Short mmCIF file of C-alpha atoms in Angstrom, two decimals:
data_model
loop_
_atom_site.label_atom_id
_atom_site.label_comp_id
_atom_site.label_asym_id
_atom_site.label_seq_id
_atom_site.Cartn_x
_atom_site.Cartn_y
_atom_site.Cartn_z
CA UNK A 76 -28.85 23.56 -4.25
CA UNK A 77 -25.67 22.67 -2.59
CA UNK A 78 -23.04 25.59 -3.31
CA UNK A 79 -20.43 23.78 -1.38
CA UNK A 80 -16.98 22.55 -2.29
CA UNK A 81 -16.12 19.13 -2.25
CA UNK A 82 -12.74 18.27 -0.09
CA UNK A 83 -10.27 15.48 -1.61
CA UNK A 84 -7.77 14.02 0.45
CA UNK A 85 -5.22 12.61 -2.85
CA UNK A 86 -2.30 10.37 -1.89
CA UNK A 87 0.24 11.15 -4.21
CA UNK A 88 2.20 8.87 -3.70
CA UNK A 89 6.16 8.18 -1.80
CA UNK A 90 8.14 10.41 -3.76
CA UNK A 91 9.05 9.67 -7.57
CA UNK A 92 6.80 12.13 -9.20
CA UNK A 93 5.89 9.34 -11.73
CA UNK A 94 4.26 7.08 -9.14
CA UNK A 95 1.13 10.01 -8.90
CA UNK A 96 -2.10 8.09 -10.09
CA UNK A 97 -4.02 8.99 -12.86
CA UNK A 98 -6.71 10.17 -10.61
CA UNK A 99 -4.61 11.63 -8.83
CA UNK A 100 -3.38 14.16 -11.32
CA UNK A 101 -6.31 15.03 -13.09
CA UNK A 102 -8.27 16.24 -9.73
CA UNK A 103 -4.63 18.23 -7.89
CA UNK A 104 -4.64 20.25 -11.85
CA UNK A 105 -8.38 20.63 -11.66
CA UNK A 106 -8.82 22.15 -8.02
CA UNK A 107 -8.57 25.77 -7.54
CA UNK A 108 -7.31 25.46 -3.92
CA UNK A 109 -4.15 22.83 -3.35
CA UNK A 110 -3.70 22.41 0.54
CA UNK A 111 -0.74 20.82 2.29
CA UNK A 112 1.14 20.04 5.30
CA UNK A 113 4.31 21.92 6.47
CA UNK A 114 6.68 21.84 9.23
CA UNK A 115 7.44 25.05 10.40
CA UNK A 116 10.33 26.40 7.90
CA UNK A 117 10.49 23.38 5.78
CA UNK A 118 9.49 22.67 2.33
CA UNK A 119 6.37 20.42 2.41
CA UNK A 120 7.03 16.84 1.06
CA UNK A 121 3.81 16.79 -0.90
CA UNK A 122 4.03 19.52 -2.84
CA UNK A 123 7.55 18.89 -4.06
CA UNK A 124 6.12 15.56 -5.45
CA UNK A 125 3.67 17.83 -6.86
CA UNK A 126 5.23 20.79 -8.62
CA UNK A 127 6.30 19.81 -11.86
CA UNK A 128 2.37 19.41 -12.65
CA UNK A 129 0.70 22.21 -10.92
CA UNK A 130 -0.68 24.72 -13.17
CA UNK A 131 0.37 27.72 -11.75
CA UNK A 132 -3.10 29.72 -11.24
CA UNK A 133 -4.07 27.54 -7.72
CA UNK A 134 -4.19 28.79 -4.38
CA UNK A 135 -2.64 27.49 -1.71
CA UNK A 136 -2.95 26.49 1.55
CA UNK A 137 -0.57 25.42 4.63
CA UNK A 138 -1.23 23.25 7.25
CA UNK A 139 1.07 22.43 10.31
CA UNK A 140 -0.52 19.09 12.22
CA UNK A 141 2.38 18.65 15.04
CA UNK A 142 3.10 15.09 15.83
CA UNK A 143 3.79 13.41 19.32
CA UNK A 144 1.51 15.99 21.23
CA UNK A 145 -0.63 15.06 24.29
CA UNK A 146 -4.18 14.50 22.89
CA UNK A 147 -6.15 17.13 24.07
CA UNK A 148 -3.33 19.82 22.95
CA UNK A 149 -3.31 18.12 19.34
CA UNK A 150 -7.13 18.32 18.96
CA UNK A 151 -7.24 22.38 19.56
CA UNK A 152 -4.20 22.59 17.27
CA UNK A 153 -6.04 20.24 14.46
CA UNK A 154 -9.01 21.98 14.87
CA UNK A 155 -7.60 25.23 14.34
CA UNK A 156 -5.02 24.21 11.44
CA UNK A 157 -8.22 22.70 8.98
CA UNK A 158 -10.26 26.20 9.42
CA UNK A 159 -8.45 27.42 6.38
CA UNK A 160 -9.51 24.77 4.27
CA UNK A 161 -13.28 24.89 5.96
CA UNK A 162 -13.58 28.28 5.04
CA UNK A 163 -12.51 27.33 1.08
CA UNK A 164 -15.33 24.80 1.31
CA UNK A 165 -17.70 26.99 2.62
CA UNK A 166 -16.73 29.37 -0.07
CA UNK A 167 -17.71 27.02 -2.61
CA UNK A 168 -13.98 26.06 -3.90
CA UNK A 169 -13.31 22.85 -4.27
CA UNK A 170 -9.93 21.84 -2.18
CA UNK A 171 -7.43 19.22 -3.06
CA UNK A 172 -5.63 17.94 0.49
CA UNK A 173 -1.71 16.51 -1.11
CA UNK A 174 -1.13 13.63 1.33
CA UNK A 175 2.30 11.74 1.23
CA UNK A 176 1.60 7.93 0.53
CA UNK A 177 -1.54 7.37 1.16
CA UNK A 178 -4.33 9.14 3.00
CA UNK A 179 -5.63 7.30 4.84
CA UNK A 180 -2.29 4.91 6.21
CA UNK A 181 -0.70 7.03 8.98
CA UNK A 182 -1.88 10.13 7.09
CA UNK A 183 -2.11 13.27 8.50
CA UNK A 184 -5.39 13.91 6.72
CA UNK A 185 -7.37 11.64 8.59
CA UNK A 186 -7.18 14.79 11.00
CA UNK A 187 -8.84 16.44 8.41
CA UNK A 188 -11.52 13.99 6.97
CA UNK A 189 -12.20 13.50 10.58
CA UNK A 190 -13.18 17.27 10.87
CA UNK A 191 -14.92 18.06 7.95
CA UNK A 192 -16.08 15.19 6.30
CA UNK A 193 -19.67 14.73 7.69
CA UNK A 194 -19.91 18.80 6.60
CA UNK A 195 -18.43 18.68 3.07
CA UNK A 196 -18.47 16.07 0.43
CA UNK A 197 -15.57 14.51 0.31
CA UNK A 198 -13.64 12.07 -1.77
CA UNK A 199 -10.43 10.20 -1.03
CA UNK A 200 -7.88 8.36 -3.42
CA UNK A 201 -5.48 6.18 -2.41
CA UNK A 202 -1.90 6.21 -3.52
CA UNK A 203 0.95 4.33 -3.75
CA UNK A 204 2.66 4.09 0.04
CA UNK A 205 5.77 3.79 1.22
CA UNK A 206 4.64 -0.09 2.64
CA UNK A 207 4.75 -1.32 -1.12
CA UNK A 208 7.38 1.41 -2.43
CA UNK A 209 10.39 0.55 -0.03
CA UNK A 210 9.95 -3.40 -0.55
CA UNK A 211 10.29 -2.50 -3.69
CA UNK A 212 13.23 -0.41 -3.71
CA UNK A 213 14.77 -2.68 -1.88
CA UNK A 214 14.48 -5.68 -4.23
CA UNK A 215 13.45 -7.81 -1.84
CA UNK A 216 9.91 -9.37 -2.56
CA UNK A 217 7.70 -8.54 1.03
CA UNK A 218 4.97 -10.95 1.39
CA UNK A 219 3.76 -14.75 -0.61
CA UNK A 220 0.37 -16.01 0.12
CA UNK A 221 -0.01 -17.08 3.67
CA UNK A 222 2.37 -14.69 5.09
CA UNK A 223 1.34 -12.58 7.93
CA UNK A 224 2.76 -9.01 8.18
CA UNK A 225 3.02 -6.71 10.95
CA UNK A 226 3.54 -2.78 10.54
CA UNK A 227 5.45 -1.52 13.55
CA UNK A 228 6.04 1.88 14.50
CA UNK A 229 9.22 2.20 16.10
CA UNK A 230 8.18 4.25 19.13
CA UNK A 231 6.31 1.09 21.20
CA UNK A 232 7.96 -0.12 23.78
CA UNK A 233 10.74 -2.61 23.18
CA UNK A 234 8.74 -5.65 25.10
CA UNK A 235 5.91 -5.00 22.56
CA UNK A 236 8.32 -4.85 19.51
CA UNK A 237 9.77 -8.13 20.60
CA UNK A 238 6.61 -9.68 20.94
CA UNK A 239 4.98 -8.99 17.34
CA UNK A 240 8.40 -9.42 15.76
CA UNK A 241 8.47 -12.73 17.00
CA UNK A 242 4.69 -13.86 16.29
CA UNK A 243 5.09 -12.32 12.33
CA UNK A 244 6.73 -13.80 8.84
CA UNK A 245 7.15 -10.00 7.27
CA UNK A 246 7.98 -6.73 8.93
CA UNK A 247 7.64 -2.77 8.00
CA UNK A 248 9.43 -1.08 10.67
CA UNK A 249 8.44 2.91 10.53
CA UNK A 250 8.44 6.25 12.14
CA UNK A 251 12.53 5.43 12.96
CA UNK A 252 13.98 8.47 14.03
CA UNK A 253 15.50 8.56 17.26
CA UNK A 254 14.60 5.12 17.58
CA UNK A 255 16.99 3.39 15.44
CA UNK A 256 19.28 1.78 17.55
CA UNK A 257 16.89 0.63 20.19
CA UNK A 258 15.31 -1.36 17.29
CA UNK A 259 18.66 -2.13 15.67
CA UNK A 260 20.00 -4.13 18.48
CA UNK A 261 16.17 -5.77 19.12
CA UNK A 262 16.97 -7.09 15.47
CA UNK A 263 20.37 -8.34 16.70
CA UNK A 264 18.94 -9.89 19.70
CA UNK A 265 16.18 -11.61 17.62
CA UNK A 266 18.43 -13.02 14.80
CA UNK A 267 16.62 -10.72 12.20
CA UNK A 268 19.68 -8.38 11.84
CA UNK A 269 20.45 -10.37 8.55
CA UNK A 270 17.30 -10.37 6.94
CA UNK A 271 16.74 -6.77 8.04
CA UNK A 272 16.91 -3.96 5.11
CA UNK A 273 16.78 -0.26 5.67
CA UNK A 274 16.02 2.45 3.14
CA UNK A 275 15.53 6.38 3.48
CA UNK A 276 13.75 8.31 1.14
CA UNK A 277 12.64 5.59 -0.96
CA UNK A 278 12.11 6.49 -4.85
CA UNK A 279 13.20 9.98 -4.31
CA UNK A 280 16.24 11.43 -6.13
CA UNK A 281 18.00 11.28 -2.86
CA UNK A 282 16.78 7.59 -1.94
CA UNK A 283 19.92 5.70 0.10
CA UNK A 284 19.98 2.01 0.90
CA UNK A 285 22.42 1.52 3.66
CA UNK A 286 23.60 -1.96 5.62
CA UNK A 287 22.04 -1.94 8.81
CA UNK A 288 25.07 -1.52 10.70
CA UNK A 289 26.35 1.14 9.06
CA UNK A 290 23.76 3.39 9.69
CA UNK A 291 23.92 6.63 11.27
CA UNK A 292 22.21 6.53 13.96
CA UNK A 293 22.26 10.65 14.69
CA UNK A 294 20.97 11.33 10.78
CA UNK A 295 18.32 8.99 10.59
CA UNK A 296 15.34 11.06 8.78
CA UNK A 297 11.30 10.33 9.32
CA UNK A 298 10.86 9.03 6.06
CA UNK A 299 12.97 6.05 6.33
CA UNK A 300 11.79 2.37 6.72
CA UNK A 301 13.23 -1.50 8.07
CA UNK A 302 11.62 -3.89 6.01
CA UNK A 303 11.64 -7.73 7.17
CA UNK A 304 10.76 -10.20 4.43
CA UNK A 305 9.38 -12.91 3.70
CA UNK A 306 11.19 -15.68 4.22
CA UNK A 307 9.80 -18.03 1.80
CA UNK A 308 11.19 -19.28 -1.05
CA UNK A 309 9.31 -20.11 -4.12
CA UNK B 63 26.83 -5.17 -25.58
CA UNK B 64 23.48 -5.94 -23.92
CA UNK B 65 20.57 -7.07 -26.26
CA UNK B 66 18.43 -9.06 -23.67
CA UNK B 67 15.24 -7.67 -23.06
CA UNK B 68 14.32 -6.03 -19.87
CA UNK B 69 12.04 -7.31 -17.42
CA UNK B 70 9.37 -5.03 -15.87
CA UNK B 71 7.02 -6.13 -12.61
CA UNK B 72 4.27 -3.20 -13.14
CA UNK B 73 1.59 -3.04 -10.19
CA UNK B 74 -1.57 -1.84 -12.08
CA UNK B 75 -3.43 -1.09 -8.62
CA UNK B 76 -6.65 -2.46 -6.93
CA UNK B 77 -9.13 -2.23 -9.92
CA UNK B 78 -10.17 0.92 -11.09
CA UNK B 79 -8.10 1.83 -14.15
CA UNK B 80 -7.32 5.54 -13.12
CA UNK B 81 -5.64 4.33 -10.11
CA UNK B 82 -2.67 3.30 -12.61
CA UNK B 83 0.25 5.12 -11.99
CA UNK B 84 1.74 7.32 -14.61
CA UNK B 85 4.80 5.14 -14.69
CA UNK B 86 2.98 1.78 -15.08
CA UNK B 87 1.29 3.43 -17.83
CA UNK B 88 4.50 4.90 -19.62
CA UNK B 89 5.83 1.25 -19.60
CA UNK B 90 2.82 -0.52 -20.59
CA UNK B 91 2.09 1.11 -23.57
CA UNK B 92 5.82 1.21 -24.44
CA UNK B 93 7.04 -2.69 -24.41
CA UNK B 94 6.82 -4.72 -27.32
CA UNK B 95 5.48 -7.89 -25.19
CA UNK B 96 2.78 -7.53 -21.60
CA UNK B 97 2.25 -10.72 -19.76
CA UNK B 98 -0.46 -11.41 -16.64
CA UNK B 99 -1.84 -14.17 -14.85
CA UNK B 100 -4.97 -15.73 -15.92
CA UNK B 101 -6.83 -18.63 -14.65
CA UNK B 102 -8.00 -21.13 -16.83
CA UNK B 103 -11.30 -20.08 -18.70
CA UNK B 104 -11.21 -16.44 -17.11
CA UNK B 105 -10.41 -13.16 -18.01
CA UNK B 106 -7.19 -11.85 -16.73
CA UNK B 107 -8.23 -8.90 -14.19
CA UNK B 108 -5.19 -7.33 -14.58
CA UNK B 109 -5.46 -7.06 -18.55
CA UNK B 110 -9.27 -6.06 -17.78
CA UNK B 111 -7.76 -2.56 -15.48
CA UNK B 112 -5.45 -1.63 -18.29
CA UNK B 113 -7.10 -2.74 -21.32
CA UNK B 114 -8.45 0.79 -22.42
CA UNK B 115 -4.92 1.89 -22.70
CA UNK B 116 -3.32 -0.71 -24.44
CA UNK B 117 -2.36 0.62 -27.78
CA UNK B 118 -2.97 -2.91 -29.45
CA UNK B 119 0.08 -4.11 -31.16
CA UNK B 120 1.42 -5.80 -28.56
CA UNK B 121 2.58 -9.66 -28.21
CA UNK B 122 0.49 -10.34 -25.10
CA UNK B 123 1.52 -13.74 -22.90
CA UNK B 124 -0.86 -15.60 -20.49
CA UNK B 125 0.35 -17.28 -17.30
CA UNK B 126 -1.18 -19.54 -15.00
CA UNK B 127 0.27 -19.32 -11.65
CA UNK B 128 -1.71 -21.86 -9.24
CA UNK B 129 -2.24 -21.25 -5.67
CA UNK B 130 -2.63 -23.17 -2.71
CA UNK B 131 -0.73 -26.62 -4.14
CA UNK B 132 1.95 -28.61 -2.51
CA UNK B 133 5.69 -26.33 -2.45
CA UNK B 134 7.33 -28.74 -4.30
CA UNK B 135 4.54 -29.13 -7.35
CA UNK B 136 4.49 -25.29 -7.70
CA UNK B 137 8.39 -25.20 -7.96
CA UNK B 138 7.94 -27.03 -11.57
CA UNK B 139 4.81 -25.45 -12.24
CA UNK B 140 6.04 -22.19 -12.41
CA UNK B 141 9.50 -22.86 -13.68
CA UNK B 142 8.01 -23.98 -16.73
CA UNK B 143 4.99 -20.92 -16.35
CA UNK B 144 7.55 -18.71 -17.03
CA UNK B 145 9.43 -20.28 -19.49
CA UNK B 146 7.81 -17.90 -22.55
CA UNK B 147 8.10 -14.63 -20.73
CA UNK B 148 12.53 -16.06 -20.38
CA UNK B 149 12.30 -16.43 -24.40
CA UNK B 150 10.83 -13.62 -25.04
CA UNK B 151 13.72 -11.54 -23.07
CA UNK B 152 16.01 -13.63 -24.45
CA UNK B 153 15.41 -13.19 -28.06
CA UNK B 154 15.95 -9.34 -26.60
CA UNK B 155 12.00 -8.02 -26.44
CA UNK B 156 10.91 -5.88 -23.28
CA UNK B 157 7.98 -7.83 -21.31
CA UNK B 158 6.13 -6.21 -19.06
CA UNK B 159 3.97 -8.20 -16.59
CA UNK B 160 0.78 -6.38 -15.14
CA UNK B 161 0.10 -7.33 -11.44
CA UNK B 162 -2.73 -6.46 -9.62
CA UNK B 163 -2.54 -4.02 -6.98
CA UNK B 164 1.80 -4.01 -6.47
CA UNK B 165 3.98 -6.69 -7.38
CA UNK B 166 5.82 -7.41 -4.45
CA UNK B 167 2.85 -7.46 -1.94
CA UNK B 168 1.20 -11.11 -1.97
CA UNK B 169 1.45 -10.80 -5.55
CA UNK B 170 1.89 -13.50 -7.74
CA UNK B 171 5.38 -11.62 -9.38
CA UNK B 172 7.63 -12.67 -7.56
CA UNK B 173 7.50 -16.32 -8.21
CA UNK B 174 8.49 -14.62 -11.89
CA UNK B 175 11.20 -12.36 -10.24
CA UNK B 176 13.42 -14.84 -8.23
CA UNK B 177 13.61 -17.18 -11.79
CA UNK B 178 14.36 -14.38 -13.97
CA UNK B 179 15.52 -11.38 -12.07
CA UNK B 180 19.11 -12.81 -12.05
CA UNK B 181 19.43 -13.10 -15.89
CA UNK B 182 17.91 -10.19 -16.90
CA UNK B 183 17.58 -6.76 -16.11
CA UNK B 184 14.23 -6.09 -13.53
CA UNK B 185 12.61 -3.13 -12.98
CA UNK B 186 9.32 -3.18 -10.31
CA UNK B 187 6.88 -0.65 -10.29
CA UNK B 188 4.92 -0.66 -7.23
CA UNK B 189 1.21 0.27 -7.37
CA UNK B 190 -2.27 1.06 -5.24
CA UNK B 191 -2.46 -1.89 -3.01
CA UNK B 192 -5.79 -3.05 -1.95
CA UNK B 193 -4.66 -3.04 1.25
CA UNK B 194 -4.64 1.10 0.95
CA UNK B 195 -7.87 1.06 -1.17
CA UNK B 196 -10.26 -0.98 0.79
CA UNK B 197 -10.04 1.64 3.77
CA UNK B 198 -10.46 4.56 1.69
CA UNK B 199 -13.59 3.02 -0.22
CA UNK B 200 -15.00 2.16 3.18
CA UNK B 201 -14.44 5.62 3.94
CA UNK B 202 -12.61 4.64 7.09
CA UNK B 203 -9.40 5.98 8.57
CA UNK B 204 -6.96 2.93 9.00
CA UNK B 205 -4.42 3.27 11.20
CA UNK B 206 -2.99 6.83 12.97
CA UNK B 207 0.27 7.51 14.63
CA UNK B 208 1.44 4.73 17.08
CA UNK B 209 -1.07 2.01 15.40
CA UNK B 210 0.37 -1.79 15.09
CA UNK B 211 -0.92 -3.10 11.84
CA UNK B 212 -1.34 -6.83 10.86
CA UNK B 213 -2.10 -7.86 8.31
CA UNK B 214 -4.03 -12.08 8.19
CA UNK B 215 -4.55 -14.21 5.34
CA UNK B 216 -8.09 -16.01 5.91
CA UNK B 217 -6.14 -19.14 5.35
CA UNK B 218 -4.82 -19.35 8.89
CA UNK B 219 -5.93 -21.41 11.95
CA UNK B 220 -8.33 -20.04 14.01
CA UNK B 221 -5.91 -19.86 17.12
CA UNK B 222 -3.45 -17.90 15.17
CA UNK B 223 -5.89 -15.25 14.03
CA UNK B 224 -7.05 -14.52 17.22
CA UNK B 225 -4.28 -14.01 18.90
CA UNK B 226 -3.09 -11.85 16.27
CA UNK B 227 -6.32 -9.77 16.40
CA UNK B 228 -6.18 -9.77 20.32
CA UNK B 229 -2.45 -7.77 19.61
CA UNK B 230 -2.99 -5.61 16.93
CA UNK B 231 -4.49 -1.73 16.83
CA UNK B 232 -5.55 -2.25 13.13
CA UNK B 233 -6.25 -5.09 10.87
CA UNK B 234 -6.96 -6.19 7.38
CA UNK B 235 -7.91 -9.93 6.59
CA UNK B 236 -7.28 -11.18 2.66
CA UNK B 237 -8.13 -14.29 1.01
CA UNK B 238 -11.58 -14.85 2.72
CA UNK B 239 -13.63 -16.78 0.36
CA UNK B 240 -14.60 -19.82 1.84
CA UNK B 241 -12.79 -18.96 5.18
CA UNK B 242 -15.56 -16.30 5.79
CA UNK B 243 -17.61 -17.87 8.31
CA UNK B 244 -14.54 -18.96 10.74
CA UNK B 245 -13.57 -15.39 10.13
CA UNK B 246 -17.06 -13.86 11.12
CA UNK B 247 -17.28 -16.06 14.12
CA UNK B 248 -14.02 -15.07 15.64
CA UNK B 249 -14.56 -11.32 15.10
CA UNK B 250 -18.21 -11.64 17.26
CA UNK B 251 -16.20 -14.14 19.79
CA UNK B 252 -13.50 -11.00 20.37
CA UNK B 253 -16.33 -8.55 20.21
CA UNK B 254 -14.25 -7.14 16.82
CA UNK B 255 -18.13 -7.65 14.47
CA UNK B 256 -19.34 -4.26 14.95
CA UNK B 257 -15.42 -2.77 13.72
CA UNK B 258 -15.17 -5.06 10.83
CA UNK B 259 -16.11 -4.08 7.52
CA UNK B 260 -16.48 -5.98 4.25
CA UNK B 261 -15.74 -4.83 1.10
CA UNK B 262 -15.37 -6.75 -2.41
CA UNK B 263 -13.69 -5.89 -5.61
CA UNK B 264 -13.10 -2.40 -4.32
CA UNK B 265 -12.79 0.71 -6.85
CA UNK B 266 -14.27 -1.28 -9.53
CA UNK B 267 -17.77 -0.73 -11.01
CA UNK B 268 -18.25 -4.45 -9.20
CA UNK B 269 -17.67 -2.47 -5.68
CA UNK B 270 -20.18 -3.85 -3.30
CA UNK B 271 -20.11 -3.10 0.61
CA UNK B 272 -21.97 -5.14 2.73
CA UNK B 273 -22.34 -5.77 6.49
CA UNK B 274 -20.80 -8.12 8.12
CA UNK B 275 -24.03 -10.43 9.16
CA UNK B 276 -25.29 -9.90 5.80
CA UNK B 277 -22.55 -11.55 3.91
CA UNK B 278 -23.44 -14.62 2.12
CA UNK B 279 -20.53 -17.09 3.02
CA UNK B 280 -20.89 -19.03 -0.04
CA UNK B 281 -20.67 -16.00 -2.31
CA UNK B 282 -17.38 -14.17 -1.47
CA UNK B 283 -14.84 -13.64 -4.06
CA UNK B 284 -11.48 -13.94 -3.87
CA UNK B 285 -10.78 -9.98 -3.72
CA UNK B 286 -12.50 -9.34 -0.61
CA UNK B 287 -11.14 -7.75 2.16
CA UNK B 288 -12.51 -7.24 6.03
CA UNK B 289 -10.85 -3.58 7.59
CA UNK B 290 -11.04 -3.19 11.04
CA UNK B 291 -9.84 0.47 11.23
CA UNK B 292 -7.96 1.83 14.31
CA UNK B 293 -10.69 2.66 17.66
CA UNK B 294 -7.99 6.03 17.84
CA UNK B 295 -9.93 9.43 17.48
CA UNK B 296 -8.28 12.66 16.91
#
């Protein structure tokens, strides 16, 4: 007899409510434990997506998974952050993880899976990411049939930016931060300042699509995106 | 006054019909007229992941979109492919076209969004690429924090793909069919076999997960994918 819950890492999605998946849905209003990450004294992203369908009668659990830490620190954190959630499972209650995007594409609950996954039974559902939602936003089609596309996070070093930029037909540029103007002028220097297209916040209520050179570079948030596209015409 | 009919691009995700959003299926159900790709003497897979919901009034349009000819052919090809879908928004009926997985990711939409996009109204709807769903039903994290990803159409010469492989963190390969065995080869000649993982027709009850060496090469469909996931452990 296995008394165990089963753990569910759900992507719901990049923001718009309405872009949740069926499957998602049904197993976040089924679970009685919703778990999700939070910075320290910020609203988690997830959830917000989230609330307008939660039933009310869940419990719920934070999770803070710092990012940019040396590797050995971030392991001891991560494996001290996901007890919470073991301890559900262990309990028998099934837990639903809320992952932004998708779960498994620069998701913070691979940290999770990772952990408990050879333990617990666990199911994952992929959601709509940001990859397909800020192409889309954008109205600029991403990628025909013999394209070749490169996600880049904007924290590698410029020569290695330069280098995949130059070998690819499409571009996602992520993770922009404090990086935006080293990447900014790499476009400029690489003749792909034109083609370039940034977004923040993609399909939220407070989505903004801004020229590139008009951009802020002080109030650029995390959840903001360059996307290169195709540039075949058919 | 406006009485043309509004154009919708709806991704309808990777296979499995509960991995429709719940926008794609509020605008589905709701447009007079759905249109979707079919090749000639097959089923449409898109109208296969959505047929359970379609509430069966509906005008429903076929459209052959042919891949892999000659840039100039497919030009008049599809200009005259989606001459019916133009009527019907013209005579001031809604069409919504179903695209597998999301519409502007290798998907055959756009070639109906840069003829019609400027005369009518366009909505797009992204959806579940396979691109997220063949990691998760591999059960394999994809890509963490820093990770480059590329992204290779089978389709390309061998040189290309390898260097490309040689640069990337994480990759997924599309369009294998009968590219398989050059792909198979390169991944053992870059010591990349015992990564790689083949899927087919993932999230559908056709799912089927194979190793690598155990692929027949003159069996794989068109919607297979090979994941090499990120060698990062946290």
């Amino acid at each position: 007899m296995n008394s165990k819950g089963r753990l569910y890492g759900v992507g719901v999605g990049p923001g718009d409510p309405e872009l949740l998946t069926l499957k998602a849905l049904r197993l976040l209003q089924a679970a009685p434990v919703i778990a999700y990450q939070s910075a320290i004294d910020k609203d988690s992203i997830a959830r917000q997506i989230v609330s307008q369908y939660l039933p009310g009668n869940q419990i719920e659990v934070l999770f803070h998974l710092p990012r940019a830490l040396e590797p050995e620190k971030a392991k001891s954190i991560y494996d001290q952050e996901v007890q919470p959630i073991g301890q559900h499972l262990a309990a028998g209650r099934d837990v639903v993880v809320l992952c932004e995007g998708d779960p498994f594409f620069y998701g913070s609950f691979m940290y999770i899976f990772t952990r408990l996954s050879d333990e617990y039974q666990t199911e994952v559902v992929p959601g709509v990411s940001s990859l397909m939602a800020c192409p889309v936003s954008l109205g600029v089609p991403f990628t025909y049939y013999n394209d070749i596309l490169t996600v880049l996070p904007a924290t590698l070093p410029t020569e290695t930016l330069i280098s995949h930029l130059l070998a690819t037909d499409a571009a996602a540029i992520m993770k922009l931060g404090r990086h935006f103007t080293k990447i900014r002028d790499i476009l400029h220097q690489l003749g792909l300042a034109s083609r370039a297209k940034y977004i923040e916040r993609a399909t939220t209520t407070q989505q903004r699509i801004v020229p590139l050179d008009e951009v802020n570079p002080e109030a650029v948030p995390y959840f903001s995106m360059i996307v290169i596209p195709t540039k075949q015409q058919l």
